Coordinates of C-alpha atoms and ligand atoms in Angstrom, one line a residue:
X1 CA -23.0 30.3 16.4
X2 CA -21.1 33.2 15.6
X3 CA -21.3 33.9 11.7
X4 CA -19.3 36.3 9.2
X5 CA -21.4 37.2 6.0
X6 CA -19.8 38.9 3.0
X7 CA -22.6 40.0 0.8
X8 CA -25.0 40.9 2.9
X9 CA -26.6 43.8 0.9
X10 CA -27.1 41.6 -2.1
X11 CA -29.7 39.7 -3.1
X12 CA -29.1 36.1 -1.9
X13 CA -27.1 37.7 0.8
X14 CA -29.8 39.3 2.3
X15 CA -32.2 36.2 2.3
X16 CA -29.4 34.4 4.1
X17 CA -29.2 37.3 7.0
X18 CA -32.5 37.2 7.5
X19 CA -32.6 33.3 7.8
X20 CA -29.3 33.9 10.0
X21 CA -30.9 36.0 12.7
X22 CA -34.3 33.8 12.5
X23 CA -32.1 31.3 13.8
X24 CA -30.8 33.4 16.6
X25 CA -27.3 33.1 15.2
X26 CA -24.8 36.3 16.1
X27 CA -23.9 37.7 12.5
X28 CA -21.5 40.1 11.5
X29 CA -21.6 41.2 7.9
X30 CA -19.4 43.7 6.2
X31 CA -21.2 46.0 4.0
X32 CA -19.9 49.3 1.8
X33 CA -22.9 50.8 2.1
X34 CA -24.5 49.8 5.7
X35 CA -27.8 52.0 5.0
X36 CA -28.5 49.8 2.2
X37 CA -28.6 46.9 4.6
X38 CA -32.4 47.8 5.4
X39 CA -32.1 45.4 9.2
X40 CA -31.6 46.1 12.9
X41 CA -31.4 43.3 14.9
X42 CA -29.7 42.7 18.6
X43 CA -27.4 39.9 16.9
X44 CA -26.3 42.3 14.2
X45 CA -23.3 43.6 13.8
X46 CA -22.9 45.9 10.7
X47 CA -19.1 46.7 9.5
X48 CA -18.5 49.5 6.9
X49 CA -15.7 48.9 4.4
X50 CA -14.6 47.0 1.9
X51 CA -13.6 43.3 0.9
X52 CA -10.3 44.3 0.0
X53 CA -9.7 46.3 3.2
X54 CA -9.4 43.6 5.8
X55 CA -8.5 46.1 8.8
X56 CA -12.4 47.3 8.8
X57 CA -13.2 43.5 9.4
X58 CA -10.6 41.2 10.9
X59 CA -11.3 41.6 14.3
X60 CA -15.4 40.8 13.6
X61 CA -13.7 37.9 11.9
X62 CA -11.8 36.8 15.1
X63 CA -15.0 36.6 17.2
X64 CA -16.2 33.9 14.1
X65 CA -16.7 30.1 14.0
X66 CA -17.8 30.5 10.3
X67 CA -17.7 32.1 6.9
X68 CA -20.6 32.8 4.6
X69 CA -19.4 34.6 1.2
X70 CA -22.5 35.3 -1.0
X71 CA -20.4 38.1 -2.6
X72 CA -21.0 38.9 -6.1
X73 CA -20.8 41.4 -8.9
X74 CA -24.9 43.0 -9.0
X75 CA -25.9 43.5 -12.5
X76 CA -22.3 43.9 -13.5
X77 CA -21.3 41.8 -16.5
X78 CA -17.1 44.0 -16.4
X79 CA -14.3 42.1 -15.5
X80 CA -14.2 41.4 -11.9
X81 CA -11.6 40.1 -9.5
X82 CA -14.3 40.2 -6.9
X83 CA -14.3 36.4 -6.8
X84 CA -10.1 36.0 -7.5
X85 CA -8.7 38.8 -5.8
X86 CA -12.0 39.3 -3.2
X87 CA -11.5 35.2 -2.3
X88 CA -8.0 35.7 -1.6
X89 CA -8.6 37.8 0.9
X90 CA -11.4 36.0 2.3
X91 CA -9.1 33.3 2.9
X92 CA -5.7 35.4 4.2
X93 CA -8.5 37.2 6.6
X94 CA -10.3 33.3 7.7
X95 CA -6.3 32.3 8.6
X96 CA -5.3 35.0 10.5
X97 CA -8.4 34.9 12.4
X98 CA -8.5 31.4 12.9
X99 CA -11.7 30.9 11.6
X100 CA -11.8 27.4 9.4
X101 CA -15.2 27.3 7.5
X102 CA -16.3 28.4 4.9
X103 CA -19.8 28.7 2.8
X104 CA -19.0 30.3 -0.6
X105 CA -21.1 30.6 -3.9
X106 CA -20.2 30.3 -7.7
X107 CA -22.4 29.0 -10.3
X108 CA -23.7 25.8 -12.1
X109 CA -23.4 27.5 -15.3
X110 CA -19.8 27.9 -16.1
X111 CA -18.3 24.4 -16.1
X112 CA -18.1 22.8 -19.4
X113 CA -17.8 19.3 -17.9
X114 CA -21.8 19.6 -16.8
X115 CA -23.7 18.5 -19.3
X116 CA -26.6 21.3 -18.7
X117 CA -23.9 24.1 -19.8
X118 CA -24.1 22.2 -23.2
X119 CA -27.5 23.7 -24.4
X120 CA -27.2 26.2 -27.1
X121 CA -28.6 28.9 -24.9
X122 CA -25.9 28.3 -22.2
X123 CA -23.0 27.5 -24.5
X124 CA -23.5 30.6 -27.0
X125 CA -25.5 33.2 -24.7
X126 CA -24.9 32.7 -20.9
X127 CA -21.5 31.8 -21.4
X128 CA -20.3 34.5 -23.6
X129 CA -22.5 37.1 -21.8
X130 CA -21.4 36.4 -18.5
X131 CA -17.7 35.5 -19.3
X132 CA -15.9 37.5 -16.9
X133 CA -17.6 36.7 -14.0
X134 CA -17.4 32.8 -14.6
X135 CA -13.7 33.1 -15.9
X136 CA -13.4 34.8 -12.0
X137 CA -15.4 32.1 -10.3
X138 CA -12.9 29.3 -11.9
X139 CA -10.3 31.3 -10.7
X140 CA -11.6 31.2 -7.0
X141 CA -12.5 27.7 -7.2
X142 CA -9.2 26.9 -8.0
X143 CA -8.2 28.4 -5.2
X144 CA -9.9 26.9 -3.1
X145 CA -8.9 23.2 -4.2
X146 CA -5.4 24.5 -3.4
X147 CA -6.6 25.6 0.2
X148 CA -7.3 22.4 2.2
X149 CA -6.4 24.0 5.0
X150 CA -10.1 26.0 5.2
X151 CA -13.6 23.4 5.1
X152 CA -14.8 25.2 2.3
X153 CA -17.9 24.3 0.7
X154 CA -18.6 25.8 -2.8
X155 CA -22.4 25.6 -3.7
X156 CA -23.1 26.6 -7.3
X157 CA -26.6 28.1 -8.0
X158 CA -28.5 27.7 -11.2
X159 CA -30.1 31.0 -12.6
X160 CA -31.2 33.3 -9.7
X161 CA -34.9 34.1 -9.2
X162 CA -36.0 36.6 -6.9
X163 CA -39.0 33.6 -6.7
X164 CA -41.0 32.7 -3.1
X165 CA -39.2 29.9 -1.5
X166 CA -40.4 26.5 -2.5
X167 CA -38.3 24.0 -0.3
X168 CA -38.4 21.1 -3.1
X169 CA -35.2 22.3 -4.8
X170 CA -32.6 19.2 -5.7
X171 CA -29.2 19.5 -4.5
X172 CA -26.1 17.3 -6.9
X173 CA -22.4 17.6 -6.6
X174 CA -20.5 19.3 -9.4
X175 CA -23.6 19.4 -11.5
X176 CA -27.1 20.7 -12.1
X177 CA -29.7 18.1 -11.6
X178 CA -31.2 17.2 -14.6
X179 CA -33.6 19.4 -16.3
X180 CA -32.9 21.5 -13.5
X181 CA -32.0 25.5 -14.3
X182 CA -32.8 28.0 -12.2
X183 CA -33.3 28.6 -8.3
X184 CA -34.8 31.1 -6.1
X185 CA -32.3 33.1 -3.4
X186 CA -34.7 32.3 -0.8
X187 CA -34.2 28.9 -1.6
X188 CA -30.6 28.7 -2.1
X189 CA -30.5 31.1 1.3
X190 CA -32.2 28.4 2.6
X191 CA -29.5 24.9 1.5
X192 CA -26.5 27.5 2.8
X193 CA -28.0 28.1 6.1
X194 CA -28.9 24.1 6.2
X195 CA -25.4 23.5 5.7
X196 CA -24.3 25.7 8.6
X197 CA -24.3 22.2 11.2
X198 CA -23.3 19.6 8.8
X199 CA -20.2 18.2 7.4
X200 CA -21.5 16.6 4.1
X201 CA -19.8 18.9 1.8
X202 CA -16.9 20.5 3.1
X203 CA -14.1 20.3 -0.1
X204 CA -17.3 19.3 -2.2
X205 CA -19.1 21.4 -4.9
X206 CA -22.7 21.1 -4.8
X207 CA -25.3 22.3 -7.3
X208 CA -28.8 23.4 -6.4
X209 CA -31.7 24.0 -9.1
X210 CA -35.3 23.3 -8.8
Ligands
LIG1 N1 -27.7 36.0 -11.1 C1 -27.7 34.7 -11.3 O1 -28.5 34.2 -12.0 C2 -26.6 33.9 -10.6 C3 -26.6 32.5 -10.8 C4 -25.7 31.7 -10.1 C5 -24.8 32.3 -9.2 N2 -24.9 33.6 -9.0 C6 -23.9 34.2 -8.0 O2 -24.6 34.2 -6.7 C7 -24.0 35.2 -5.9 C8 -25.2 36.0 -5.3 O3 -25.8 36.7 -6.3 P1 -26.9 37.9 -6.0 O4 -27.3 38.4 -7.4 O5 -27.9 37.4 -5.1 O6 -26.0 39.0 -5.3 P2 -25.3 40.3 -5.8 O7 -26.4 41.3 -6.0 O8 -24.3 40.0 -6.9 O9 -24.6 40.8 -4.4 C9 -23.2 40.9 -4.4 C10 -22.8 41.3 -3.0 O10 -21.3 41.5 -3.0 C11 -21.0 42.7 -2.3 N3 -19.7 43.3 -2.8 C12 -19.3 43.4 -4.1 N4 -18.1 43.9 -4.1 C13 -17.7 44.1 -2.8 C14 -16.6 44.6 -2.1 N5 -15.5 45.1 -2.8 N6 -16.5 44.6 -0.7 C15 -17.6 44.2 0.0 N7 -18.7 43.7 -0.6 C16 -18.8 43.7 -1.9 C17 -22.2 43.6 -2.8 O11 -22.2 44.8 -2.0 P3 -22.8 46.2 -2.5 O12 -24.2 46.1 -2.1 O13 -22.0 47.2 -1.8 O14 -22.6 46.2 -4.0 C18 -23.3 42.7 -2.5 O15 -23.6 42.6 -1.2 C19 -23.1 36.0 -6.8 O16 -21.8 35.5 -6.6 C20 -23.6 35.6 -8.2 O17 -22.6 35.8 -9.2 C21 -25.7 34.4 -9.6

């Protein structure tokens, strides 16, 4: 298949590039900094430029059947339109290319109606610390319930680990499983590049924690 990553030179976007050419899939990923991609690869295709510059990418994007977003802020905790404003244009680019799927990312930890975000840890140090970013990621998955035009499927990672994947990670929609807090890129690299052939989630959000 012919794949578009956003994200690539970041942490869980890098796990699911190299999973992506394992698999013999022809990526294209857009990166602002190519040298800090780090891969060569026959069924690579590196773009320099930006999210919010859609002429470096669109016509990678045409030659797509699918969408992977693992974009993000870093170790940023600013306000960020990366998810709002960068989403937006993930979605104006995936329609004028004709491209319908989507893969995107959020988080677990931001939705108040999951019982998990209720600890005092999450409510009154997660939270608050990461506020801008989640207040984005709401944003974006609004969005994208307004957009049933695209098969999106949102997955929403617990904490990130930069952890060995395990494989036995436990997958729920809209919620963390229970008990369940905290998940390694390689693992979550792993459920996106599993979803890849199937139609389970498409306008579903799923949470993955170990
Ligand atoms: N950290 C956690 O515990 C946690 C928990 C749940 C969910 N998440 C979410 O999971 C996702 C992946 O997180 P991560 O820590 O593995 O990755 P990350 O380090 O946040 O990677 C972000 C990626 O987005 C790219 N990017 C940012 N702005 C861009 C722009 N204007 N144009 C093009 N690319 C741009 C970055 O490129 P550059 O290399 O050029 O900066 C990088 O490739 C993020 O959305 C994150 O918020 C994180």
């Amino acid at each position: 298949m012919n794949i578009f990553l956003f994200g690539a030179t970041g942490g869980t976007g890098k796990e699911i590039l190299v999973k992506l050419l394992e698999q013999k899939h022809r990526v294209f990923v857009l990166a602002r900094n190519p040298g800090a991609l780090g891969i060569a690869n026959d069924n690579l295709t590196i773009i320099k430029g930006s999210i919010y510059h859609p002429e470096t990418y669109q016509n990678g994007l045409r030659q797509c059947d699918l969408v992977i977003s693992a974009l993000g802020t870093g170790t940023s905790r600013k306000p960020t339109e990366i998810y709002s404003k960068g989403g937006e244009q993930v979605i104006r680019s995936m329609r004028e290319a004709g491209v319908k799927r989507l893969i995107t990312l959020t988080a677990a930890a931001f939705d108040p109606t999951d019982p998990g975000t209720r600890s005092f840890i999450v409510k009154y140090i997660v939270q608050p610390l990461f506020k801008h970013i989640y207040s984005d990621m709401q944003k974006w998955e609004a969005m994208l319930e307004n957009s049933r035009d695209i098969d999106w499927m949102v997955i929403r990672p617990g904490r990130l680990t930069n952890g060995k994947e395990k494989g036995n990670y436990r997958v729920q929609l809209n919620h963390c499983p229970k008990g369940g807090s905290k998940i390694s890129r390689s693992d979550v690299a792993d459920f996106v590049v599993k979803q890849i052939g199937s139609d389970t989630y498409i306008h579903r959000k799923v949470a993955v924690a170990y």
